[in-house]
Amino acid sequence: MPCQFCHHPAFTPVSSKDAKTGQPLPVGMCDGCGLVQVINMPSEEELNSYYREDYRQDYKGVITPRAEHVFRAGNIALERLDLLSRADLWSGRLLDVGAGGGEFTYLASRMGYTATGVEPNKGYSGYAKETYGCDIRTGYLQDIKGRYDIITLFHVLEHLRDPVAAFAHLHSLLNPQGHLLVEVPWIETKDASPNNIFFRAHLYYFSIETLKAAASRHFECVQIDTRANLKILFRSRRVPAMLTLPDSQSVSALRMRLNSKGWMEYLFAGGGLIKPLRKQIQRFQERKVRGLHARSILDRLLSPTRKHCHVHSAQSLPQP
């Protein structure tokens, strides 16, 4: 198949197997635009079935989140909400696509957003509704209707068969000058083990340039955060522009960057040597929440001081 993005026919091989199972998984970098992608793209029907039934169990080993998963996801959700706050996005109608167990949607609601979620996995979406009382629907991006001020996609875009079409649909769901926060694994990161990068559930592996390019027709970049994963905050364009592909210099630079990645970089620059210690500290923290109800875990993370600061700052902002 040609590149799903620019339709160029040639790829440079990047990987040949799934890091989780060891099964064959050809991954290549498009010689035209630099987008790293799986070579044998599954059909839309195959993807929908997998995410509806099997994905969460394959990657978490459970059909609903455990206490440690809730604690972990809650801390990450607060970091993401801080990113929105730093961009002066304190309130409004918020849609979280790929809402998982509902931790982000619940915490966003507690912090003043009118938050809704959509999640394809039946077990996780049902859990979120029952546990948190969140407005989380079982479904896919293409099922969503309505208008929102903010849309978030955390580790969703790399699973979608057509990122450009996804950005077009997301644009149709946003109010004028609405904002879109996207987080994906960053192909250039230093803190990923060379043996733990490519997975069959990921169809694409984005650089800053390829992610900006995929969104370029409908969104302009506002803010970039490359701590571990790649996060880009986009603002909706009033009038669609031309799709802007990475130039040949960007493609060459990315190819050189991928060739330079290796174990020495991961262990020293990427902090791989101290990851076992970090995991031990994380497990110690997570043991403290065992036996607690999921809602109690999130409420403890959302301290009264933090919630008060968020609401106070939101009230102090000029209203549009």
XYZ file of C-alpha atoms in Angstrom:
320
model
C 0.000 0.000 0.000
C 1.202 3.567 -0.620
C 1.603 6.035 2.236
C -1.766 6.691 3.870
C -0.833 10.359 4.214
C 0.915 11.534 1.019
C 0.391 8.410 -1.194
C 4.116 8.040 -1.901
C 4.833 4.402 -2.893
C 8.238 3.873 -1.216
C 9.167 3.203 2.412
C 12.395 2.794 4.336
C 12.077 -0.177 6.737
C 12.137 0.814 10.417
C 11.082 -2.335 12.283
C 9.913 -5.865 11.529
C 8.244 -7.169 14.714
C 5.767 -6.333 17.471
C 7.597 -5.368 20.678
C 4.928 -7.001 22.831
C 4.465 -10.360 21.108
C 7.456 -10.719 18.801
C 5.103 -11.409 15.909
C 5.912 -10.013 12.432
C 4.997 -6.326 12.118
C 6.530 -4.486 9.151
C 6.882 -0.767 9.932
C 8.314 1.764 7.497
C 9.092 5.453 7.139
C 7.529 7.072 4.075
C 10.261 8.378 1.787
C 7.949 11.185 0.692
C 6.632 12.755 3.911
C 8.505 10.944 6.709
C 5.422 9.537 8.435
C 6.297 6.251 10.167
C 3.493 3.710 9.752
C 2.654 0.013 9.602
C 2.955 -1.347 6.074
C -0.027 -3.730 6.109
C -2.854 -1.469 7.289
C -5.877 -3.292 8.839
C -9.375 -2.492 7.613
C -11.731 -0.127 9.458
C -13.950 -3.092 10.397
C -11.019 -5.008 11.888
C -9.942 -1.987 13.916
C -13.422 -1.281 15.276
C -13.883 -4.889 16.357
C -10.487 -4.994 18.066
C -10.969 -1.795 20.070
C -14.544 -2.640 20.993
C -13.754 -6.120 22.308
C -10.058 -6.838 22.929
C -7.734 -3.828 23.096
C -8.026 -2.931 26.791
C -7.689 -6.550 27.872
C -4.688 -7.092 25.598
C -2.791 -4.100 26.955
C -4.016 -3.907 30.559
C -4.852 -7.552 31.180
C -8.264 -6.623 32.643
C -11.696 -5.643 31.357
C -12.067 -2.767 33.863
C -9.362 -0.647 35.565
C -7.738 -1.759 38.823
C -7.013 0.690 41.654
C -3.400 1.210 40.549
C -4.590 1.964 36.999
C -6.991 4.587 38.357
C -4.266 6.184 40.481
C -1.842 6.260 37.544
C -4.434 7.606 35.096
C -5.618 10.213 37.597
C -2.139 11.671 38.041
C -1.639 11.810 34.275
C -5.059 13.438 33.852
C -4.114 16.233 36.252
C -0.906 16.898 34.284
C -2.972 17.201 31.100
C -5.472 19.511 32.775
C -2.570 21.679 33.933
C -1.475 21.979 30.306
C -4.921 23.303 29.373
C -4.832 25.696 32.313
C -1.442 27.077 31.280
C -2.995 27.870 27.895
C -5.798 29.807 29.672
C -8.388 27.184 28.753
C -10.213 26.987 32.058
C -13.778 26.076 31.129
C -16.206 25.249 28.345
C -17.688 22.193 26.673
C -14.966 19.549 26.594
C -15.001 16.229 24.716
C -12.461 13.513 25.545
C -12.114 11.017 22.680
C -10.878 7.608 23.832
C -11.923 8.301 27.414
C -10.769 4.928 28.768
C -11.895 4.420 32.361
C -13.185 8.006 32.631
C -10.556 9.468 34.962
C -9.824 12.539 32.824
C -13.513 13.179 32.110
C -14.385 12.957 35.806
C -11.548 15.225 36.960
C -12.272 17.732 34.183
C -15.883 17.891 35.367
C -14.739 18.456 38.937
C -12.469 21.295 37.804
C -15.174 23.272 36.029
C -15.455 21.928 32.492
C -18.679 20.559 31.041
C -17.006 17.285 30.150
C -18.184 14.419 27.942
C -16.283 11.316 26.851
C -16.504 8.669 24.156
C -14.817 5.265 24.471
C -15.085 2.303 22.070
C -14.399 -0.422 24.651
C -17.651 -1.573 26.240
C -16.088 -2.658 29.539
C -14.272 0.604 30.162
C -17.077 2.934 29.045
C -19.607 1.072 31.161
C -17.249 1.170 34.135
C -16.768 4.940 33.779
C -20.502 5.647 33.685
C -21.242 3.411 36.655
C -18.253 4.432 38.802
C -18.097 8.191 38.244
C -21.521 9.049 36.845
C -19.730 10.575 33.864
C -21.331 11.328 30.524
C -19.268 8.738 28.636
C -20.727 7.030 25.593
C -19.673 3.786 23.973
C -18.659 4.589 20.409
C -16.073 5.845 17.948
C -14.899 9.241 16.756
C -17.051 9.027 13.625
C -20.167 8.569 15.823
C -19.758 11.896 17.618
C -22.065 14.832 16.960
C -22.476 18.211 18.640
C -20.236 21.262 19.147
C -17.438 21.681 21.665
C -14.968 24.321 22.843
C -12.169 21.846 23.604
C -11.523 18.325 22.332
C -8.807 16.059 23.723
C -7.281 12.921 22.180
C -4.754 11.163 24.394
C -3.068 8.223 22.659
C -5.877 7.872 20.142
C -4.631 9.318 16.855
C -1.959 6.637 16.377
C -4.753 4.035 16.357
C -6.882 5.695 13.648
C -6.623 4.527 10.047
C -6.854 7.983 8.451
C -5.417 10.811 10.619
C -6.155 13.548 8.052
C -9.836 12.547 7.884
C -9.896 12.402 11.694
C -8.654 15.997 11.931
C -11.317 17.091 9.435
C -14.064 15.499 11.542
C -12.651 16.960 14.764
C -12.683 20.403 13.138
C -16.383 19.971 12.330
C -17.088 19.310 16.019
C -15.327 22.406 17.352
C -16.764 25.861 17.789
C -14.930 28.656 15.892
C -11.425 29.088 17.335
C -11.950 25.983 19.445
C -8.940 24.047 20.731
C -7.738 20.504 20.187
C -5.170 18.844 22.469
C -3.502 15.771 20.955
C -1.048 13.453 22.694
C 0.748 10.628 20.863
C 3.890 8.558 21.450
C 6.837 10.607 20.162
C 8.964 8.673 17.673
C 11.966 10.886 18.502
C 11.854 10.497 22.284
C 14.998 9.443 24.127
C 13.263 7.672 26.997
C 11.766 4.697 25.124
C 13.666 1.424 25.128
C 14.720 0.427 21.583
C 12.925 -2.877 22.176
C 9.683 -1.227 23.288
C 8.526 1.100 20.518
C 6.507 -0.677 17.828
C 3.166 -2.378 18.604
C 0.450 -3.825 16.407
C -2.169 -1.548 17.947
C -0.261 1.534 16.738
C -0.720 2.320 13.068
C 1.367 5.520 13.080
C 4.395 6.943 14.913
C 4.497 10.739 14.789
C 7.238 13.331 14.831
C 6.467 16.987 15.520
C 6.509 17.745 11.807
C 4.299 14.848 10.701
C 1.717 15.530 13.418
C 1.568 19.229 12.537
C 1.297 18.297 8.858
C -1.600 15.883 9.405
C -3.520 18.663 11.181
C -2.393 21.519 8.926
C -5.495 21.853 6.761
C -7.820 22.525 9.680
C -5.613 23.513 12.635
C -2.736 25.772 13.549
C -0.202 24.843 16.226
C -0.407 26.810 19.488
C 1.858 24.934 21.897
C 4.213 21.923 21.807
C 5.237 19.764 24.778
C 7.762 16.952 24.225
C 8.249 15.702 27.772
C 8.276 11.940 27.094
C 5.252 11.864 24.769
C 4.399 14.443 22.130
C 1.582 16.833 23.015
C 0.430 19.571 20.663
C -2.309 22.074 21.402
C -4.013 23.177 18.190
C -6.442 26.008 17.456
C -9.157 25.526 14.855
C -8.749 27.503 11.622
C -11.709 29.614 10.572
C -11.029 28.779 6.925
C -9.376 25.486 5.882
C -5.892 25.855 4.398
C -3.804 23.726 2.068
C -2.402 20.512 3.526
C 1.270 21.221 4.266
C 3.579 18.203 4.030
C 7.027 18.090 5.683
C 9.740 19.216 3.272
C 12.625 17.006 2.147
C 14.976 18.565 4.710
C 12.605 17.608 7.560
C 12.293 14.074 6.206
C 16.084 13.712 5.999
C 16.518 15.093 9.523
C 13.977 12.613 10.899
C 15.685 9.727 9.119
C 19.014 10.725 10.689
C 17.364 11.050 14.109
C 15.874 7.551 13.929
C 19.226 6.118 12.837
C 20.922 7.741 15.831
C 18.585 6.192 18.423
C 20.008 3.306 20.430
C 20.683 1.759 23.810
C 23.341 4.245 24.965
C 21.020 7.184 24.359
C 18.140 5.441 26.118
C 20.171 4.371 29.159
C 21.937 7.682 29.781
C 20.164 10.599 28.068
C 16.750 8.934 28.316
C 17.047 7.869 31.956
C 16.795 4.156 31.258
C 19.318 3.359 34.000
C 17.089 4.792 36.723
C 13.763 3.508 35.361
C 13.764 0.441 37.671
C 14.042 2.774 40.685
C 11.234 4.955 39.367
C 9.038 1.898 38.894
C 9.696 0.776 42.469
C 8.698 4.212 43.763
C 5.582 4.130 41.593
C 4.590 0.679 42.867
C 5.076 1.847 46.468
C 2.760 4.811 45.862
C 0.187 2.634 44.115
C 0.088 0.150 47.007
C -1.367 2.909 49.184
C -4.577 3.022 47.133
C -5.312 -0.704 47.038
C -8.775 -1.414 48.345
C -9.978 2.164 47.832
C -12.942 2.975 45.630
C -11.912 4.541 42.317
C -13.830 7.754 42.965
C -12.129 8.157 46.351
C -8.723 7.765 44.714
C -9.402 10.588 42.256
C -10.964 12.835 44.887
C -7.819 12.458 47.019
C -5.641 13.432 44.066
C -7.776 16.497 43.437
C -6.859 18.403 46.582
C -9.120 21.254 47.760
C -6.243 23.724 47.225
C -5.715 22.630 43.648
C -9.414 22.752 42.808
C -9.804 26.180 44.451
C -6.858 27.625 42.489
C -8.296 26.345 39.221
C -11.802 27.699 39.835
C -10.498 31.038 41.154
C -8.271 31.521 38.098
C -11.135 30.620 35.784
C -13.385 33.191 37.424
C -10.704 35.870 37.116
C -10.399 35.472 33.353
C -12.352 37.916 31.149
C -15.402 36.291 29.630
C -15.681 36.244 25.786
